XYZ file of C-alpha atoms in Angstrom:
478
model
C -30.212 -34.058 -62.376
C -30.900 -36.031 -59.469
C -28.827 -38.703 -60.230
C -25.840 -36.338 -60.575
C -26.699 -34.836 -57.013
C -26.023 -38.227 -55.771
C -23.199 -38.963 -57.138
C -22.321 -35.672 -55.930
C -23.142 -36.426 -52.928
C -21.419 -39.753 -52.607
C -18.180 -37.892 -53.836
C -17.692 -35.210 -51.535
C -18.723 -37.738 -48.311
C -15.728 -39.885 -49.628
C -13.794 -37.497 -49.785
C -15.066 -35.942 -45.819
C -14.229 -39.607 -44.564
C -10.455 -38.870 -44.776
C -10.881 -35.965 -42.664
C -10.763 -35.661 -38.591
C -11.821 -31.914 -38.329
C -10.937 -29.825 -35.257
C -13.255 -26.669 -34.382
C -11.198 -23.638 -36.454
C -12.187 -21.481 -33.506
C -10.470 -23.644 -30.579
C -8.421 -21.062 -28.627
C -5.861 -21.218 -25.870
C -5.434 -18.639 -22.950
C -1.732 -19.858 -22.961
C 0.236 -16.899 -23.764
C 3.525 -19.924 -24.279
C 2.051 -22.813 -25.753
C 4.196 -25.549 -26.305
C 5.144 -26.514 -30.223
C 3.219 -29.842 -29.654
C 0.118 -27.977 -29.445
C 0.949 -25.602 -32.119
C 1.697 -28.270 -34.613
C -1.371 -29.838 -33.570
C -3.804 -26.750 -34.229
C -2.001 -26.394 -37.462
C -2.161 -29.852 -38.355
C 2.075 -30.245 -39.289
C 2.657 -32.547 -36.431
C 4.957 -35.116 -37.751
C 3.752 -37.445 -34.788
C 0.599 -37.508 -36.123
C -1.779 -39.468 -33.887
C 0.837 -38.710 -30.419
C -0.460 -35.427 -31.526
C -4.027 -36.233 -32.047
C -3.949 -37.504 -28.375
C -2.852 -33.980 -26.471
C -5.137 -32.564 -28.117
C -6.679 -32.206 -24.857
C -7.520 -28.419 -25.357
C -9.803 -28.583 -27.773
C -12.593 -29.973 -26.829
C -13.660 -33.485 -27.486
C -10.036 -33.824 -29.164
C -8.466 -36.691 -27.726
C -11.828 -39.241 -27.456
C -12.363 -37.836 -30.869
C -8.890 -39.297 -31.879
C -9.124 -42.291 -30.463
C -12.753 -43.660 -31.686
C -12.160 -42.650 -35.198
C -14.892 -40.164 -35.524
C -15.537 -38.085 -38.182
C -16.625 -34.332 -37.655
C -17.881 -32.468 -40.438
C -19.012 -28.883 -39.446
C -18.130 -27.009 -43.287
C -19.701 -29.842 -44.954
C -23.146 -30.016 -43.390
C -23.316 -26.144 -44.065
C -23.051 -26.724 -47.372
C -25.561 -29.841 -47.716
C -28.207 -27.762 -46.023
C -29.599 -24.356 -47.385
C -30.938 -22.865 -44.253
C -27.592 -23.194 -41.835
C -28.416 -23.024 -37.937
C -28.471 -19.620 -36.674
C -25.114 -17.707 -35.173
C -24.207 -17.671 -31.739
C -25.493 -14.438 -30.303
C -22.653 -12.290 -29.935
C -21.313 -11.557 -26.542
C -21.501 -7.993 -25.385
C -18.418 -6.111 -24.406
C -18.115 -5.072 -20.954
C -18.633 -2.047 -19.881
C -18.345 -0.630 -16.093
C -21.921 0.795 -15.172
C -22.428 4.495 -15.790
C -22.591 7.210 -13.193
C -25.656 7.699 -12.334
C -26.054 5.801 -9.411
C -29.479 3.939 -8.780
C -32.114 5.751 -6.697
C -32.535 2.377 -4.100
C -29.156 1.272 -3.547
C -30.650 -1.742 -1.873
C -33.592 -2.519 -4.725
C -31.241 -4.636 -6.838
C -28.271 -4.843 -9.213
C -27.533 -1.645 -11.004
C -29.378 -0.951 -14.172
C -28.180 -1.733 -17.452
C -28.622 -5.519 -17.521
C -26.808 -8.388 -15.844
C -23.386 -7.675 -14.269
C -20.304 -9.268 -16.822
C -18.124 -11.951 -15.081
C -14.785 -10.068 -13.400
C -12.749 -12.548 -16.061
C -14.224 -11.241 -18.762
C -13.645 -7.585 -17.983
C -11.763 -4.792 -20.287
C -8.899 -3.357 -18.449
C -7.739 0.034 -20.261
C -4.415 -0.115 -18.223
C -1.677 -3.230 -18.621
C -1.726 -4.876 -15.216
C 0.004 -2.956 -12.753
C 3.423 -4.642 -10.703
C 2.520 -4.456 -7.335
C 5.890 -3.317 -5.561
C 6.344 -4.551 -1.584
C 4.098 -6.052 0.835
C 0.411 -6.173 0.364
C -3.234 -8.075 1.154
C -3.554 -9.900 -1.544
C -7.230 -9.724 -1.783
C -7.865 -6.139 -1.125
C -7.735 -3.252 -3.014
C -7.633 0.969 -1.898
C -9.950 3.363 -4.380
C -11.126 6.619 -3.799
C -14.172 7.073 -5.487
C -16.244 10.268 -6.993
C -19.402 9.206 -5.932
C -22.208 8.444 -3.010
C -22.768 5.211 -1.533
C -24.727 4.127 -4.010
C -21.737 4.995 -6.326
C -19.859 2.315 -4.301
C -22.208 -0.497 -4.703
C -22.228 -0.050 -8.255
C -18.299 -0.042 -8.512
C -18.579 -3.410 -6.444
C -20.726 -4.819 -8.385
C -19.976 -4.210 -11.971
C -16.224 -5.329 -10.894
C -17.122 -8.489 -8.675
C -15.742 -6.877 -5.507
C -16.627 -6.946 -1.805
C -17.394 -3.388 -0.121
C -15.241 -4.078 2.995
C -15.120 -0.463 4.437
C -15.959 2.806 3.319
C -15.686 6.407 4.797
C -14.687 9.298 3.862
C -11.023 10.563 4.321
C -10.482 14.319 5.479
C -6.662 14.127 4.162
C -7.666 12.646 1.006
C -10.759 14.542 0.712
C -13.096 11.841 -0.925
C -14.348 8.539 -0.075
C -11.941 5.617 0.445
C -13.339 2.045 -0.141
C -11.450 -1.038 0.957
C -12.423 -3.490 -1.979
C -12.332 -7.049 -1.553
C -11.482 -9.601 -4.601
C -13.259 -12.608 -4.201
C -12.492 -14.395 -7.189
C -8.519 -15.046 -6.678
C -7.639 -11.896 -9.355
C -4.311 -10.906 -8.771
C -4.227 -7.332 -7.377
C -2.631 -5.582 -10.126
C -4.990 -6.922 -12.638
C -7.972 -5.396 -10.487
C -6.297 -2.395 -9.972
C -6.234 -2.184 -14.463
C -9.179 -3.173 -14.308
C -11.160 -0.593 -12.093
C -9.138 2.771 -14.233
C -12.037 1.736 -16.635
C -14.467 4.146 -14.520
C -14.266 7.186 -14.282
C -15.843 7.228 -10.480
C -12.417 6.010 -9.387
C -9.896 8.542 -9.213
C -7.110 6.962 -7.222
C -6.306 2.972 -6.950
C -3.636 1.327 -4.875
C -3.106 -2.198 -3.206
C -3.298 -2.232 0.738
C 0.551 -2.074 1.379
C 1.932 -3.499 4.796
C 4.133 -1.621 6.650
C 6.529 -2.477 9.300
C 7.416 -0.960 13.003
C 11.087 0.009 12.543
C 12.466 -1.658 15.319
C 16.058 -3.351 15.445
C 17.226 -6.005 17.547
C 18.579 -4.730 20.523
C 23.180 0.836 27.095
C 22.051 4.913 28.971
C 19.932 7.459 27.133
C 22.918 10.022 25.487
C 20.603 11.339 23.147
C 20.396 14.583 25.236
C 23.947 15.345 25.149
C 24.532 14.264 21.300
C 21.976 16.191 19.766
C 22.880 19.461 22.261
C 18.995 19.641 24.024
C 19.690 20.613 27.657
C 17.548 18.233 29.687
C 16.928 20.647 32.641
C 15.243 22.901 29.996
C 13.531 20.825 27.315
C 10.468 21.656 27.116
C 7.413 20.730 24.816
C 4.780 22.161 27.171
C 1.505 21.715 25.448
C 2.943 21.086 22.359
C 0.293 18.629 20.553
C 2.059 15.431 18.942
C 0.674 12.535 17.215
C 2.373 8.917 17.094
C 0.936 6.069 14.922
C 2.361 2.431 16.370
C 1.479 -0.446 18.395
C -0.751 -0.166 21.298
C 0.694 1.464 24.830
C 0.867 0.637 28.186
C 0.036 3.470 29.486
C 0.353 2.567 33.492
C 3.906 2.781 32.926
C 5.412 5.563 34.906
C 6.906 7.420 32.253
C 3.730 7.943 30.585
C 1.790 9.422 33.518
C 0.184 12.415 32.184
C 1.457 12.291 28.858
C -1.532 10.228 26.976
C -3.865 13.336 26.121
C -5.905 11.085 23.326
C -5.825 7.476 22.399
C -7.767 5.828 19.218
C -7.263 2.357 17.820
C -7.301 2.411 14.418
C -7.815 -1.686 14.298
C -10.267 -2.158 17.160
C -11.531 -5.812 15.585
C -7.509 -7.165 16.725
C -6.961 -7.988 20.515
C -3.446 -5.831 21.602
C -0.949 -8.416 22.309
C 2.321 -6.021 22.106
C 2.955 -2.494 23.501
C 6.765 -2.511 23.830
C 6.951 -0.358 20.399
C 4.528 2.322 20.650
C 5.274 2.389 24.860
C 9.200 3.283 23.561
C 8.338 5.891 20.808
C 6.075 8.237 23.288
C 8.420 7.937 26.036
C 11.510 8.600 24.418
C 9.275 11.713 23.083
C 7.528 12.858 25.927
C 8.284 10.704 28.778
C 8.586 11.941 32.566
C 10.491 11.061 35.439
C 13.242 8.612 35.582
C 13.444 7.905 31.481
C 12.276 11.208 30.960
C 11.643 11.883 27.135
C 12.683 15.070 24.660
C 10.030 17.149 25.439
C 8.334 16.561 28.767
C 5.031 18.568 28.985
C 3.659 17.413 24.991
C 0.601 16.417 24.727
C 0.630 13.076 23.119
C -2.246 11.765 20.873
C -1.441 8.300 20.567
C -3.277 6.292 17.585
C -2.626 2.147 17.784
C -2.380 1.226 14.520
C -0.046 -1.873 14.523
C 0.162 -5.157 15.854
C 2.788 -8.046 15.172
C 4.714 -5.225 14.300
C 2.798 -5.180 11.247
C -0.459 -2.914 9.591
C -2.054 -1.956 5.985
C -2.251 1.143 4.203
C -5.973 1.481 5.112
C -5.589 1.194 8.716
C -2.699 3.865 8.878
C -4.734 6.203 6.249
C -7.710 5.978 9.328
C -5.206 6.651 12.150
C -3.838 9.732 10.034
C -7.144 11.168 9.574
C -7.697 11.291 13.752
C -4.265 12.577 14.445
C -4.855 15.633 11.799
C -8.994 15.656 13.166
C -6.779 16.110 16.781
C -5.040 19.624 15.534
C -1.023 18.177 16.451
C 1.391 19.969 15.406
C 3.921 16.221 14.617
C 3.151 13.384 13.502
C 5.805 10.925 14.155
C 5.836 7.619 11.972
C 8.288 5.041 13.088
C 7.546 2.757 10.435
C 8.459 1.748 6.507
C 6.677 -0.188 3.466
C 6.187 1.040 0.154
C 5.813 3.599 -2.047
C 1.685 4.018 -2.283
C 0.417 6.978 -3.906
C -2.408 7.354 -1.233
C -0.294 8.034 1.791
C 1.621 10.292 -0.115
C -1.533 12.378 -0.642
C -2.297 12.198 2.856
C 1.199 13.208 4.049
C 1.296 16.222 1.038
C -2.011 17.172 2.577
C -1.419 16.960 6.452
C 1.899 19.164 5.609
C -0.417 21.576 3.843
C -2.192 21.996 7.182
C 1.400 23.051 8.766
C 1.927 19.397 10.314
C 5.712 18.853 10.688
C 5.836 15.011 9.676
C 8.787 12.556 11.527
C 9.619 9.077 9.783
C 11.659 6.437 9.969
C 14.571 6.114 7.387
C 14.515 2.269 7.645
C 16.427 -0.688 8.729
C 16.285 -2.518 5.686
C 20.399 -2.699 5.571
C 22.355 -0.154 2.343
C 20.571 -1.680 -0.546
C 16.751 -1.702 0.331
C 14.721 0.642 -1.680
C 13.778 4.144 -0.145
C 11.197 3.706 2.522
C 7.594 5.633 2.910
C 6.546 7.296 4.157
C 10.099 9.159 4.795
C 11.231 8.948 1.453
C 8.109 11.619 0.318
C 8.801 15.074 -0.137
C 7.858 16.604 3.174
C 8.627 14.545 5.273
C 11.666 14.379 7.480
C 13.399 11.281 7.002
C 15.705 10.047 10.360
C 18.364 7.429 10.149
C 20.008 6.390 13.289
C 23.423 7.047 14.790
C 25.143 5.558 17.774
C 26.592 7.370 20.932
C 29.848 7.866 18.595
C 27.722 9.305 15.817
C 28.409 6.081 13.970
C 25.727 5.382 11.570
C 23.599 2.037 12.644
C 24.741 -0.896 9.978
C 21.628 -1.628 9.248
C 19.840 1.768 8.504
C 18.149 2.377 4.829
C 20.549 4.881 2.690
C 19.553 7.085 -0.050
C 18.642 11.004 -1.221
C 15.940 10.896 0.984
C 17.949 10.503 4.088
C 17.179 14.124 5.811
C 19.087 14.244 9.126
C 20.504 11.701 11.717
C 19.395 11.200 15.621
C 20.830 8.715 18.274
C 18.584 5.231 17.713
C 21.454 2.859 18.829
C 21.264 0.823 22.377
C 19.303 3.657 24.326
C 16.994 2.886 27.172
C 12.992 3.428 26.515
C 10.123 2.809 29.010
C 8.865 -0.591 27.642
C 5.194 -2.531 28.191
C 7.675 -4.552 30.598
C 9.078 -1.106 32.509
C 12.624 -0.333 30.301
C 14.263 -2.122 27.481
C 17.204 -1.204 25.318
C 15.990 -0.213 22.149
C 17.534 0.316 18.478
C 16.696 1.127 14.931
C 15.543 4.668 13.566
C 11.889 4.340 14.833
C 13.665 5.385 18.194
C 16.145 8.228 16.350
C 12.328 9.234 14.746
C 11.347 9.819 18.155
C 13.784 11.910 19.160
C 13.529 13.831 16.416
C 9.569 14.521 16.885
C 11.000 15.779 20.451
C 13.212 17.933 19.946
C 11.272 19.658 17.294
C 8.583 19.917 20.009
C 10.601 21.637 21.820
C 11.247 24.262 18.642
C 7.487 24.704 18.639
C 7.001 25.175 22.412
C 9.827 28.292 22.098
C 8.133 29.525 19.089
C 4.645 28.663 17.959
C 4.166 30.400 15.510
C 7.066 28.713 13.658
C 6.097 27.138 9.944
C 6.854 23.242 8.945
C 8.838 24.913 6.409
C 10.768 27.043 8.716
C 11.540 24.175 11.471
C 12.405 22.167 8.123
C 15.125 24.394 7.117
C 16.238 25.255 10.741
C 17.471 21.638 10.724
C 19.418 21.398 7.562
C 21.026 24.106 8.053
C 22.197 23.619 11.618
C 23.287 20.150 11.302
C 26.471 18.783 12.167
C 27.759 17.427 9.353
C 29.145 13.850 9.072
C 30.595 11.448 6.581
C 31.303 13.006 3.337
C 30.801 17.138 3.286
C 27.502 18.609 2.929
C 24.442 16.006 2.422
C 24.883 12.450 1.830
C 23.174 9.184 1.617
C 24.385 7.711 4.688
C 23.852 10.938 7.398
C 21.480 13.651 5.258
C 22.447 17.144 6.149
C 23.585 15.348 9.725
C 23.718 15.057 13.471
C 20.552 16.943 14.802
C 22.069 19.887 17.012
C 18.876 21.512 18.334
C 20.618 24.462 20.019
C 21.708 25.672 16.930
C 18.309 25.375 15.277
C 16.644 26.880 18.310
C 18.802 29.934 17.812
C 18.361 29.820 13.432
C 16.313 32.780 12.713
């Protein structure tokens, strides 16, 4: 018997030396992988040892290739009776559960060690990320304490930038950071596995609405006598760039200022100067509605902001009791502003934005194109709509935003694009309010469509809305 085991033996090892061996478990995260290294796992590869040589994958495969080795994993198995023991298998990950820890501080969150972010389940495909974003930070509104937060953070490898808790979302909102390079849609896939977060968006960036850029007609055009306007005491809230607010025309207007990104020095104030002076500005560029009370939030510089910082400036101006909110500025669709917007109108905030001047074949704009909110294109002092305004359904009603003068951080500029027709807007409807107070959102809403003068094709369009703002007539719409 044992001379036939040897012979066995001898057999099967001659027959082993004509075999190189690759692992049967060499994988490749390659979701395309070239037919070289397909014929090479399979072993068809009419190049034979070309192949052998990219073999790069797996490893050990090329040196392997080169120096002749034999590998023979099956065989051993089957020479020996007690086989080495099986890899212990990995556990799936898991977010951690609810219960958050009693000591936030003690130490990781219970249930073991926290799984590597690559290796993580996501329940949801990736999500596209439409528009501008940061690309390492993620929005979530959690269900859930502080200690809720950490957990989240940790069991997905993010960064706890900011936290606080919204009053127009009504929950937490964390700014998560992403470390590790994951692409935010991945992340955002990634986090629906726990329950804790109820709401998960990428920080958009948005844009100040302001095109490149000769007397303010915007009285006459959209029929508001400027011996009477009026939006005495009326409370207004604008979200832009930073002011100067020793300019003339704002002297006495400011009632409340917040900056929303108080880590960025203010290098620009043209923008947010022009908006609350062409709404509520006094003397010689006096504004819509002289008398408002404007509570001015700086949330914008470059021009530029994220979804965070304009979800903080929102919750001031509704913590300030307006009665507007005019936003002269555009970026995505993001599911979190629109909550915020739905909400603020729920409080009887009438809500102002900024069509766009993305040209006729950008995508709608937010946070106009949400339902509630009054979306303004601009129109010249022929009623002519500007070239380069955003068009669509959402388009609500038209203002003059061409080539008017504006108090400026400089003293007066020319200014143009519908942040400016925005502004009027938010004026004239003060002056609605101031006349009757105890007027709804809905009903000032409706006031305008109905009173508009219509333009371009008849009844609403893509280009005008409804039409020209004529505030006399809406003044007088029961």
């Amino acid at each position: 018997m044992a001379a036939e085991a040897v012979i066995r033996f001898a057999a099967m090892l001659a027959a082993a030396m004509t075999i190189v061996a690759v692992p049967a478990s060499a994988q490749t995260n390659d979701p395309n992988p070239d037919q070289t290294k397909i014929d090479c796992r399979d072993g068809t590869n009419a190049a034979g040892a070309d192949s052998a040589k990219d073999g790069s994958d797996t490893e050990g495969g090329s040196d392997a290739a080169q120096s002749g080795a034999v590998f023979l994993p099956a065989l051993i198995v089957d020479l020996f009776p007690n086989p080495a023991a099986p890899p212990t298998p990995v556990p799936t990950p898991r977010p951690e559960p609810a219960t958050p820890p009693a000591d936030t501080q003690a130490g990781p969150p219970p249930g073991g060690p926290i799984v590597s972010p690559t290796d993580l389940i996501a329940v949801q495909p990736p999500r596209a990320v439409v528009g501008d974003f940061v690309p390492d930070e993620v929005l979530v509104t959690v269900d859930g304490d502080a200690g809720a937060v950490q957990q989240i953070a940790a069991s997905f490898g993010l960064q706890v930038r900011s936290q606080r808790q919204s009053r127009l979302l009504g929950t937490t909102l964390v700014r998560f950071g992403i470390p590790d390079g994951r692409p935010v849609g991945v992340v955002l896939a990634q986090l629906a596995a726990d329950g804790r977060t109820q709401r998960r968006e990428p920080n958009h960036v948005y844009s100040l609405q302001q095109a490149a850029g000769i007397v303010n007609y915007a009285f006459d055009r959209i029929a508001l006598d400027s011996k009477q306007a009026s939006g005495e005491n009326v409370r207004i809230a604008v979200i832009d760039t930073g002011i100067d607010d020793t300019n003339p025309a704002l002297s006495g207007v400011i009632a409340g200022q917040f900056d929303a990104m108080p880590d960025v020095p203010i290098e620009k104030r043209d923008h947010g100067t022009s908006i609350d002076g062409l709404i509520a500005g006094v003397g010689a560029l006096e504004g819509m509605a002289p008398g408002a009370k404007i509570y001015h939030a700086r949330a914008f510089e470059g021009g530029k902001s994220t979804m965070d910082v304009i979800l903080s400036a929102l919750d001031w101006a509704a913590e300030q009791d307006v009665r507007i909110i005019n936003m002269s500025f555009v970026g995505p669709k993001n599911d979190l502003l629109g909550v915020a917007c739905r909400n603020a109108r729920a409080l009887g905030m009438v809500l102002v934005a900024a069509a766009g001047n993305n040209g006729p074949k950008a995508p709608y704009g937010y946070p106009a194109a949400f339902d509630g909110v009054i979306a303004v294109t601009a129109t010249d002092a022929k009623d002519g709509l500007m070239p380069q305004a955003n068009r669509g359904a959402y388009v609500f009603i038209s203002a003059p935003g061409v080539e008017m003068v504006a108090p400026s951080g400089a003293g007066s500029d020319v200014v143009t694009g519908t942040s400016f027709a925005a502004a009027i807007v938010s004026g004239a409807i003060a002056n609605l309010i101031h006349a009757a107070p105890d007027r709804s959102a809905d009903d000032i809403e409706k006031a305008l469509a109905a009173t508009a003068r219509d333009l371009g094709p008849k009844g609403r369009d893509n280009d005008f809305g409804y039409g020209l703002l004529d505030i006399k007539a809406a003044a007088a719409k029961d």
